[in-house]
């Protein structure tokens, strides 16, 4: 098997540590680091995740809790490696729960995975490479992630049996490894599981069901005493849930939370609940309203170990959406923000898309204290560069930084990540700029003004203007000859009323709605005059041409790095850019000709569609 890249921990070789816990590991890392080091003293004690770094006469002291010193040592080594001033002082992770969700299936495939096969499963068994598992734990700890769910939220057989004796002995081995890195396991469970184990129902209010989960959960904790908890996708995309039994989601979640409570476990309950079979004739249903409608009224009814996990966008991880209004609601309920590192709608780890600027947009609207935990859908697999695209690995790094600080810090993480991956300073500077531009470039050619969904149905890579208009999983923009988009203001579905003021009024009025979200919130005529005097239609044309030019510029910048960076990395990314530029061209031509043919209004600049 090919040796994977070191990624954002260039200072450490791959190794299986002798250390038995995080504090010992912090010391071992210092011994094994492949760089000249001053004297570094580690003072560990207690279970905490906070740390402090102080300079001493001959070097540095890193002190803190057992996991804290591990984070501290990584932070110190990062600074020393890139030869930048060490940030002294105390640091405490902002979110206590910093999760990754893998969507890995036990056959080895990964739902929405663009980085090879699963790191944990193959042929319906738990299967892993020991060195890679340690390295993965090291990556997680270096960026501060402290909980990871290995199996898909769509729990397919036999993953529903991960909580049984069939798999727990093997799962325990992974838990034992990741614990050294300060990482706890989470397990995705299937709500209907009792019905395949002797019961005729999974009704959460049926005592027999509650007893079944209690017993099963006690078994799980006998193997993995520090399991962080269960993750549940219920009543979503054809999965069973409380609604199947006429119960609400607080009743369903609390039943499971009670089974976890004696062991200190959390019940992480996803709010991605909507009607995935919306009839195209039905204009009443509005998918982005669904999460709020399903949950907001239940505030205060969830047990204290329940965390509601809410996608950043109320649709589904589109390039640009309004921030989910549910994130602002439910003040008496614990909430986790869910973002997606796996580039399902953002280029499949073929097209470059650095996410921190997107998170910045979210956090500019949704202050960090609105949520108590954070989660990302993982983007890694068994590919040589972990993430399918060497630079996509920096999304994992940036997510860890967001989870630790509560701030997206786009510039800082792009710069730091690029320096860690590329020793050559000029190359690192170029990569930093490329990262920061990349998501705007992608947005220009793939998603005009928050419209979204013009992707190939099912696959979600590449353009299809009307794919989801005619798909059974319909998600509609209802473009015709004079206008496009769904009206979500008071004159339409009134989704904007789910937001608190001042956002409610801001979004409801077409004149105050931020332009980048115009087609998310409004149905707009093509001749609508935008702030700069151009029409909506002309802006759609212009953005798409600009996106295509942007993709070519990114490619040119990458090609300019030949000879400055390792050849294999250069070639891998060069190949990706060839695909990205072709993809951008196709998006540009397809979307522009689509709107041209609907309107009959040509591009003012007479540019050629279909090169
Ligand atoms: C894991 C979208 C994706 C699905 C995913 C689902 C979810 O619908 O296309 O692949 O399923 O979101 O987040 O549960």
XYZ file of C-alpha atoms and ligand atoms in Angstrom:
625
model
C 0.000 0.000 0.000
C 1.207 3.468 -0.922
C 2.426 5.588 1.994
C -0.073 8.374 2.576
C 0.967 12.010 2.718
C 1.921 13.693 5.989
C -0.499 16.502 5.201
C -0.736 19.137 7.913
C 1.567 17.272 10.321
C 4.779 17.406 8.273
C 6.946 17.308 11.399
C 5.963 13.753 12.354
C 6.668 10.441 10.622
C 4.036 7.698 10.649
C 4.434 5.554 13.757
C 2.607 3.325 16.208
C 3.245 4.965 19.564
C 4.366 3.295 22.725
C 2.352 5.851 24.708
C -0.766 4.588 26.428
C -2.521 7.915 26.898
C -2.616 11.457 25.519
C -0.222 12.915 28.048
C 2.429 10.280 27.336
C 1.824 10.733 23.651
C 2.571 14.450 23.924
C 6.033 13.538 25.240
C 6.559 10.854 22.620
C 5.684 13.280 19.825
C 8.448 15.592 21.001
C 10.906 12.684 20.885
C 9.867 11.656 17.416
C 9.420 15.053 15.765
C 11.697 15.360 12.751
C 12.907 18.868 13.395
C 15.393 20.648 15.630
C 13.688 21.521 18.896
C 14.525 23.694 21.873
C 14.017 22.139 25.283
C 10.281 21.480 25.781
C 8.830 20.447 29.112
C 5.373 18.868 29.322
C 3.377 19.188 32.546
C 0.172 17.202 32.316
C -2.530 16.554 34.853
C -6.244 15.934 34.860
C -8.791 15.299 32.218
C -8.952 18.794 30.737
C -8.559 19.825 27.125
C -7.134 23.276 27.843
C -3.420 24.024 27.714
C -0.908 26.793 28.095
C 2.401 27.413 26.382
C 5.072 29.497 28.136
C 8.598 30.272 27.123
C 11.374 29.399 29.563
C 15.061 30.188 29.626
C 15.961 27.328 27.306
C 12.714 26.663 25.481
C 9.061 26.141 26.359
C 6.749 24.561 28.903
C 3.476 23.095 27.762
C 1.071 22.450 30.593
C -2.563 21.450 30.860
C -4.920 18.516 31.054
C -3.926 15.173 29.560
C -5.460 15.888 26.181
C -4.723 19.572 26.541
C -0.971 19.014 26.484
C -1.341 16.955 23.319
C -3.076 19.899 21.649
C -0.487 22.244 23.116
C 2.457 20.247 21.803
C 0.947 20.187 18.304
C 0.331 23.931 18.446
C 3.914 24.532 19.538
C 5.405 22.254 16.907
C 3.332 23.844 14.170
C 4.703 27.272 15.004
C 8.263 26.042 15.278
C 7.987 24.098 12.016
C 6.812 27.100 10.015
C 9.294 29.295 11.926
C 6.726 31.696 13.263
C 6.447 33.233 16.725
C 4.985 30.800 19.242
C 1.635 31.993 20.573
C 2.129 31.911 24.327
C -0.660 31.820 26.879
C -3.686 29.740 27.644
C -6.029 28.102 25.174
C -9.275 26.296 25.898
C -11.255 24.614 23.097
C -14.340 26.700 22.352
C -16.773 23.848 21.688
C -16.588 20.988 24.192
C -17.825 18.535 21.536
C -15.944 18.726 18.220
C -17.219 15.947 16.031
C -16.584 14.351 12.690
C -19.278 12.208 11.092
C -18.129 9.618 8.606
C -20.750 8.415 6.183
C -18.927 5.092 5.780
C -20.785 1.905 4.951
C -19.621 -1.490 6.108
C -19.065 -2.721 2.543
C -16.242 -0.169 2.399
C -18.042 2.421 0.292
C -18.519 5.940 1.575
C -21.760 7.811 0.935
C -20.736 11.096 -0.672
C -17.140 9.968 -0.336
C -14.610 11.305 -2.852
C -11.422 10.054 -1.249
C -11.409 6.329 -1.854
C -12.809 3.617 0.341
C -13.526 3.631 4.058
C -10.684 3.707 6.561
C -12.714 1.454 8.863
C -14.823 -1.050 6.939
C -14.526 -3.550 4.114
C -16.729 -6.466 2.997
C -19.189 -5.989 5.856
C -16.470 -6.243 8.480
C -14.530 -3.787 10.600
C -11.160 -3.703 8.853
C -8.371 -1.200 9.221
C -4.691 -0.582 8.787
C -3.053 -0.054 12.171
C -0.481 2.530 11.096
C -3.095 4.529 9.210
C -5.484 4.383 12.147
C -2.800 5.849 14.400
C -2.023 8.478 11.833
C -5.677 9.340 11.513
C -5.918 9.699 15.287
C -2.836 11.912 15.152
C -4.420 14.131 12.487
C -7.584 14.459 14.528
C -5.720 15.329 17.701
C -3.426 17.776 15.940
C -6.444 19.744 14.784
C -8.460 19.317 17.981
C -11.297 16.986 16.983
C -12.422 14.929 19.960
C -15.257 12.693 18.754
C -15.781 10.692 15.619
C -18.651 8.626 14.268
C -17.328 5.950 11.946
C -20.535 4.707 10.338
C -23.033 6.344 8.030
C -26.132 8.018 9.435
C -27.967 5.938 6.859
C -27.419 2.758 8.832
C -27.470 -0.134 6.389
C -27.220 -3.779 7.385
C -24.958 -4.946 8.988
C -23.995 -1.571 10.493
C -27.165 -1.729 12.570
C -25.363 -4.545 14.397
C -22.395 -2.408 15.433
C -24.031 -2.145 18.845
C -24.118 -5.937 19.250
C -21.590 -8.592 20.196
C -21.102 -9.177 16.449
C -18.955 -6.083 16.156
C -18.359 -4.526 19.581
C -15.136 -6.459 20.302
C -13.628 -5.098 17.084
C -15.033 -1.617 17.535
C -13.505 -1.539 20.994
C -10.049 -1.951 19.433
C -10.528 1.210 17.392
C -11.883 3.052 20.440
C -8.776 1.972 22.370
C -6.503 3.415 19.702
C -8.352 6.699 19.202
C -8.603 7.260 22.959
C -4.831 7.805 23.057
C -5.436 10.776 20.754
C -8.213 12.202 22.902
C -10.863 11.046 20.435
C -14.066 9.281 21.526
C -16.291 7.179 19.340
C -19.896 7.890 18.433
C -22.104 5.235 16.827
C -24.865 5.911 14.295
C -27.856 3.808 15.241
C -30.985 2.751 13.430
C -34.167 3.782 15.238
C -36.040 0.690 14.048
C -33.429 -1.742 15.400
C -35.719 -3.275 18.109
C -38.032 -4.550 15.361
C -35.242 -6.788 14.085
C -34.514 -8.082 17.547
C -37.644 -9.740 18.757
C -39.991 -6.767 19.209
C -42.934 -5.944 16.990
C -42.427 -2.180 17.353
C -39.822 0.529 17.858
C -42.380 2.919 19.368
C -40.376 5.105 21.759
C -43.189 5.159 24.301
C -43.427 1.390 24.469
C -41.729 0.229 27.683
C -40.323 -2.873 25.985
C -38.564 -0.684 23.432
C -37.045 1.533 26.112
C -35.846 -1.563 28.049
C -34.337 -2.991 24.846
C -32.288 0.154 24.231
C -31.215 0.301 27.891
C -29.949 -3.260 27.759
C -28.207 -2.781 24.428
C -26.636 0.464 25.541
C -25.305 -1.138 28.724
C -23.679 -3.780 26.532
C -22.093 -1.111 24.306
C -20.653 0.705 27.327
C -19.260 -2.510 28.745
C -16.977 -2.524 25.695
C -16.485 1.196 25.168
C -16.950 2.943 28.526
C -16.228 6.406 27.142
C -18.424 6.259 24.039
C -19.453 9.865 23.332
C -22.951 8.761 22.392
C -25.314 7.820 19.588
C -26.038 9.711 16.386
C -29.505 9.351 14.888
C -31.084 10.160 11.543
C -34.783 9.519 12.051
C -37.865 10.163 9.917
C -35.580 11.378 7.188
C -35.157 10.189 3.616
C -37.188 7.016 4.142
C -35.699 6.074 7.505
C -37.957 5.128 10.394
C -38.362 7.423 13.372
C -40.825 8.566 16.023
C -43.299 9.773 13.363
C -43.572 6.168 12.180
C -45.250 5.506 15.537
C -47.208 8.742 15.854
C -44.728 10.222 18.351
C -42.851 13.521 18.240
C -39.097 13.884 18.060
C -38.631 14.852 21.689
C -40.358 11.615 22.694
C -38.095 9.633 20.359
C -34.857 11.350 21.317
C -35.509 11.345 25.073
C -36.132 7.604 25.143
C -32.661 7.011 23.700
C -31.099 9.765 25.802
C -32.329 8.055 28.955
C -30.582 4.851 27.945
C -27.312 6.792 27.496
C -27.609 8.984 30.572
C -26.224 6.578 33.218
C -23.026 6.310 31.165
C -22.606 9.999 30.485
C -23.420 9.545 26.797
C -25.006 12.158 24.503
C -27.817 11.597 22.072
C -27.057 13.508 18.903
C -30.247 13.869 16.924
C -30.168 15.177 13.365
C -32.756 17.734 12.307
C -32.520 16.947 8.598
C -36.202 16.064 8.415
C -38.185 17.083 5.334
C -40.508 15.700 2.672
C -38.155 14.187 0.095
C -40.992 13.304 -2.239
C -42.552 16.725 -2.692
C -45.056 16.734 -5.558
C -44.122 19.355 -8.171
C -47.726 20.572 -8.180
C -47.582 21.388 -4.490
C -46.462 24.981 -3.895
C -47.299 24.907 -0.184
C -44.422 22.708 0.912
C -41.145 24.578 1.120
C -38.232 22.341 2.000
C -36.049 24.943 3.769
C -38.875 25.541 6.237
C -38.985 21.927 7.309
C -36.362 21.704 10.071
C -37.745 24.738 11.876
C -41.335 23.539 11.516
C -40.462 20.096 12.848
C -38.421 21.214 15.845
C -38.795 24.819 16.988
C -42.035 24.150 18.882
C -40.322 21.391 20.888
C -37.900 23.753 22.625
C -37.490 22.871 26.274
C -38.812 19.343 25.839
C -35.518 17.567 25.166
C -33.505 15.895 27.922
C -30.288 17.613 28.911
C -28.072 15.026 27.187
C -29.786 15.525 23.809
C -28.029 17.657 21.207
C -29.913 18.634 18.063
C -27.582 18.584 15.073
C -28.568 21.178 12.475
C -27.135 21.584 8.981
C -25.785 25.052 8.297
C -28.207 25.520 5.425
C -31.929 24.764 5.703
C -31.863 23.012 2.318
C -28.832 20.773 2.313
C -25.211 21.961 2.164
C -25.651 24.005 -1.017
C -22.832 26.339 -2.041
C -24.783 29.232 -0.615
C -27.990 29.224 1.417
C -29.465 31.373 4.106
C -28.233 30.163 7.500
C -30.687 27.664 8.993
C -33.244 29.640 11.023
C -33.405 26.749 13.492
C -29.901 27.691 14.645
C -31.325 30.932 16.048
C -34.285 29.259 17.722
C -34.671 26.841 20.658
C -32.765 28.732 23.382
C -33.452 25.983 25.930
C -32.099 23.188 23.749
C -28.510 22.157 23.063
C -27.601 22.500 19.407
C -24.715 21.444 17.183
C -23.913 23.113 13.873
C -23.308 20.552 11.108
C -21.132 21.493 8.127
C -19.999 19.244 5.313
C -16.325 18.768 4.473
C -17.215 16.051 1.968
C -17.691 18.137 -1.164
C -21.051 16.723 -2.161
C -22.351 19.925 -3.753
C -19.070 21.772 -3.881
C -17.020 19.887 -6.428
C -16.446 16.328 -5.184
C -12.852 17.019 -4.168
C -12.099 17.459 -7.873
C -12.804 21.183 -7.921
C -10.917 23.229 -5.356
C -13.190 24.544 -2.610
C -11.687 25.792 0.644
C -14.515 26.126 3.120
C -13.412 28.576 5.789
C -14.673 31.660 3.865
C -18.082 29.982 3.586
C -18.057 29.370 7.347
C -17.087 33.003 7.825
C -20.289 34.006 6.032
C -22.277 31.727 8.338
C -20.652 33.023 11.501
C -21.055 36.629 10.388
C -24.811 36.014 10.547
C -24.971 33.390 13.313
C -22.839 34.304 16.324
C -20.829 31.387 17.684
C -22.703 31.253 20.983
C -25.893 30.141 19.221
C -24.606 26.556 19.216
C -22.965 24.460 21.902
C -21.242 21.866 19.697
C -19.953 21.473 16.177
C -19.802 18.676 13.670
C -18.547 18.097 10.137
C -19.247 15.374 7.634
C -15.806 13.877 7.042
C -13.988 14.122 3.719
C -11.324 11.437 4.135
C -10.852 7.880 2.931
C -8.058 5.520 2.030
C -6.669 7.657 -0.816
C -2.967 8.507 -0.785
C -3.681 12.094 0.228
C -6.521 11.152 2.612
C -8.967 13.570 1.017
C -8.807 12.675 -2.676
C -7.399 16.161 -3.399
C -4.279 17.126 -1.455
C -5.618 20.591 -0.766
C -9.035 19.332 0.372
C -7.242 17.952 3.417
C -6.888 21.542 4.564
C -10.656 21.685 5.000
C -10.221 19.152 7.790
C -7.466 21.259 9.297
C -9.587 24.410 9.026
C -12.586 22.688 10.580
C -10.517 21.665 13.583
C -9.376 25.238 13.975
C -12.995 26.479 13.809
C -14.052 23.907 16.392
C -11.199 24.866 18.729
C -11.566 28.640 18.470
C -15.207 29.142 17.534
C -13.953 31.327 14.685
C -13.528 30.453 11.005
C -10.306 32.529 10.667
C -10.200 31.913 6.918
C -7.010 33.890 6.180
C -5.143 32.463 9.130
C -5.973 28.811 8.492
C -5.359 29.108 4.754
C -1.951 30.638 5.419
C -1.005 28.222 8.197
C -2.260 25.147 6.335
C -0.442 26.113 3.148
C 2.816 26.653 5.040
C 2.513 23.291 6.756
C 1.992 21.508 3.463
C 4.456 23.425 1.278
C 7.937 24.291 2.514
C 8.639 26.638 -0.366
C 7.450 30.061 0.819
C 6.364 31.300 -2.574
C 4.415 28.121 -3.185
C 2.738 28.426 0.216
C 1.782 32.032 -0.500
C 0.307 31.082 -3.874
C -1.629 28.173 -2.378
C -3.000 30.407 0.369
C -4.361 32.855 -2.226
C -5.781 30.020 -4.283
C -7.547 28.555 -1.271
C -9.111 31.854 -0.313
C -10.418 32.504 -3.830
C -11.524 28.972 -4.557
C -15.007 28.915 -3.045
C -15.988 32.226 -4.672
C -14.807 30.922 -8.022
C -16.848 27.751 -7.618
C -19.886 29.719 -6.512
C -19.604 31.951 -9.592
C -19.910 29.093 -12.032
C -22.085 26.738 -10.012
C -24.648 28.659 -8.031
C -25.975 32.048 -9.032
C -27.157 34.144 -6.089
C -28.026 31.254 -3.794
C -30.227 29.444 -6.303
C -28.500 26.076 -5.847
C -29.634 22.644 -6.946
C -28.648 22.880 -10.612
C -26.623 19.719 -10.109
C -26.922 16.303 -11.690
C -29.570 14.516 -9.620
C -28.269 11.766 -7.373
C -24.614 12.298 -8.266
C -24.468 15.999 -7.365
C -21.393 16.742 -9.498
C -21.712 18.768 -12.657
C -24.503 20.869 -14.021
C -28.107 19.949 -14.725
C -30.345 23.015 -14.807
C -33.615 21.180 -14.505
C -32.511 17.832 -13.136
C -34.232 18.328 -9.819
C -37.285 19.977 -11.420
C -38.218 16.608 -12.883
C -36.752 14.211 -10.345
C -38.800 12.250 -7.843
C -36.654 13.923 -5.133
C -37.895 17.221 -6.516
C -36.323 20.454 -5.324
C -37.648 23.274 -7.431
C -36.534 26.647 -8.769
C -39.480 26.875 -11.171
C -37.666 28.985 -13.743
C -39.830 30.198 -16.653
C -39.438 32.843 -19.352
C -39.697 35.804 -16.970
C -38.495 34.812 -13.492
C -36.658 32.233 -11.402
C -36.690 31.133 -7.750
C -39.171 30.472 -4.958
C -40.648 33.467 -3.149
C -39.926 32.956 0.551
C -40.974 36.391 1.788
C -44.410 37.124 3.333
C -45.978 37.129 -0.140
C -44.712 33.601 -0.720
C -43.980 30.704 1.615
C -43.086 33.170 4.391
C -39.977 31.244 5.347
C -38.331 34.561 6.215
C -40.614 34.822 9.244
C -38.692 31.917 10.791
C -35.755 34.308 11.351
C -35.467 36.709 14.247
C -35.245 40.417 13.560
C -33.359 42.124 12.019
C -32.710 39.199 9.656
C -36.435 38.618 9.113
C -37.012 42.048 7.577
C -33.650 42.089 5.850
C -34.334 38.867 3.973
C -38.060 39.453 3.414
C -37.567 42.582 1.332
C -36.141 42.036 -2.137
C -34.495 45.475 -1.919
C -32.596 44.764 1.295
C -31.901 41.056 0.808
C -28.150 40.518 0.339
C -27.609 39.926 -3.371
C -25.651 36.728 -2.890
C -28.858 35.265 -1.353
C -31.373 36.915 -3.665
C -32.500 33.746 -5.418
C -32.513 31.770 -2.195
C -35.136 34.051 -0.685
C -36.992 35.440 -3.676
C -38.559 34.745 -6.993
C -36.966 37.384 -9.167
C -37.670 38.658 -12.677
C -34.735 38.477 -15.034
C -35.014 42.216 -15.716
C -34.740 43.033 -11.983
C -32.109 45.744 -11.652
C -29.335 44.803 -9.254
C -27.445 47.278 -7.065
C -24.790 47.905 -9.689
C -27.339 48.680 -12.415
C -27.008 45.401 -14.291
C -30.025 43.135 -14.633
C -30.275 39.841 -12.799
C -29.962 38.028 -16.120
C -26.814 39.900 -17.076
C -25.317 39.183 -13.660
C -26.074 35.497 -14.111
C -24.234 35.571 -17.438
C -21.359 37.627 -16.028
C -20.873 35.528 -12.902
C -20.705 32.345 -14.897
C -18.150 33.713 -17.332
C -16.181 35.100 -14.388
C -16.300 31.716 -12.658
C -14.925 29.975 -15.706
C -12.130 32.568 -16.014
C -11.485 32.148 -12.282
C -11.071 28.410 -12.657
C -8.561 28.959 -15.445
C -6.657 31.447 -13.309
C -6.509 28.989 -10.414
C -5.187 26.396 -12.811
C -2.566 28.792 -14.184
C -1.395 29.644 -10.685
C -1.046 25.990 -9.869
C 0.924 25.323 -13.063
C 3.272 28.157 -12.120
C 4.378 26.103 -9.119
C 5.974 23.336 -11.176
C 9.416 22.553 -9.818
C 8.731 24.263 -6.499
C 6.852 21.421 -4.890
C 7.016 17.632 -4.849
C 6.316 16.287 -8.322
C 3.683 13.736 -7.306
C 1.641 16.398 -5.513
C 2.062 18.781 -8.422
C 0.869 16.201 -10.936
C -2.076 15.048 -8.851
C -3.436 18.547 -8.470
C -2.605 19.445 -12.087
C -4.880 16.582 -13.168
C -7.656 17.803 -10.889
C -7.483 21.275 -12.402
C -7.918 19.902 -15.902
C -11.181 18.364 -14.763
C -12.198 21.470 -12.844
C -11.707 23.803 -15.783
C -13.744 21.502 -18.035
C -16.445 21.347 -15.363
C -16.484 25.133 -14.994
C -16.808 25.566 -18.765
C -19.713 23.171 -18.874
C -21.489 24.920 -15.992
C -20.931 28.308 -17.579
C -22.228 27.274 -20.985
C -25.114 25.181 -19.762
C -26.505 27.688 -17.269
C -26.047 30.633 -19.607
C -27.677 28.943 -22.567
C -30.483 27.769 -20.304
C -31.371 31.297 -19.246
C -30.750 32.682 -22.721
C -33.189 30.224 -24.240
C -35.777 30.965 -21.541
C -35.560 34.719 -22.013
C -34.363 35.272 -25.555
C -32.228 38.115 -24.167
C -28.611 37.868 -25.302
C -25.503 38.568 -23.250
C -24.749 42.302 -23.524
C -21.135 41.515 -24.217
C -21.927 39.053 -26.965
C -19.715 36.359 -25.507
C -19.843 32.961 -27.028
C -21.704 30.204 -25.220
C -20.375 26.712 -25.927
C -16.746 27.294 -26.775
C -26.249 10.534 4.433
C -28.255 14.457 1.529
C -27.271 13.515 0.890
C -27.379 12.121 1.469
C -27.199 12.202 2.995
C -28.251 13.147 3.555
C -28.097 13.346 5.053
O -29.544 14.117 1.144
O -27.442 13.526 -0.505
O -26.387 11.334 0.878
O -27.307 10.935 3.586
O -28.119 14.406 2.926
O -27.459 14.313 5.430
O -28.602 12.543 5.815
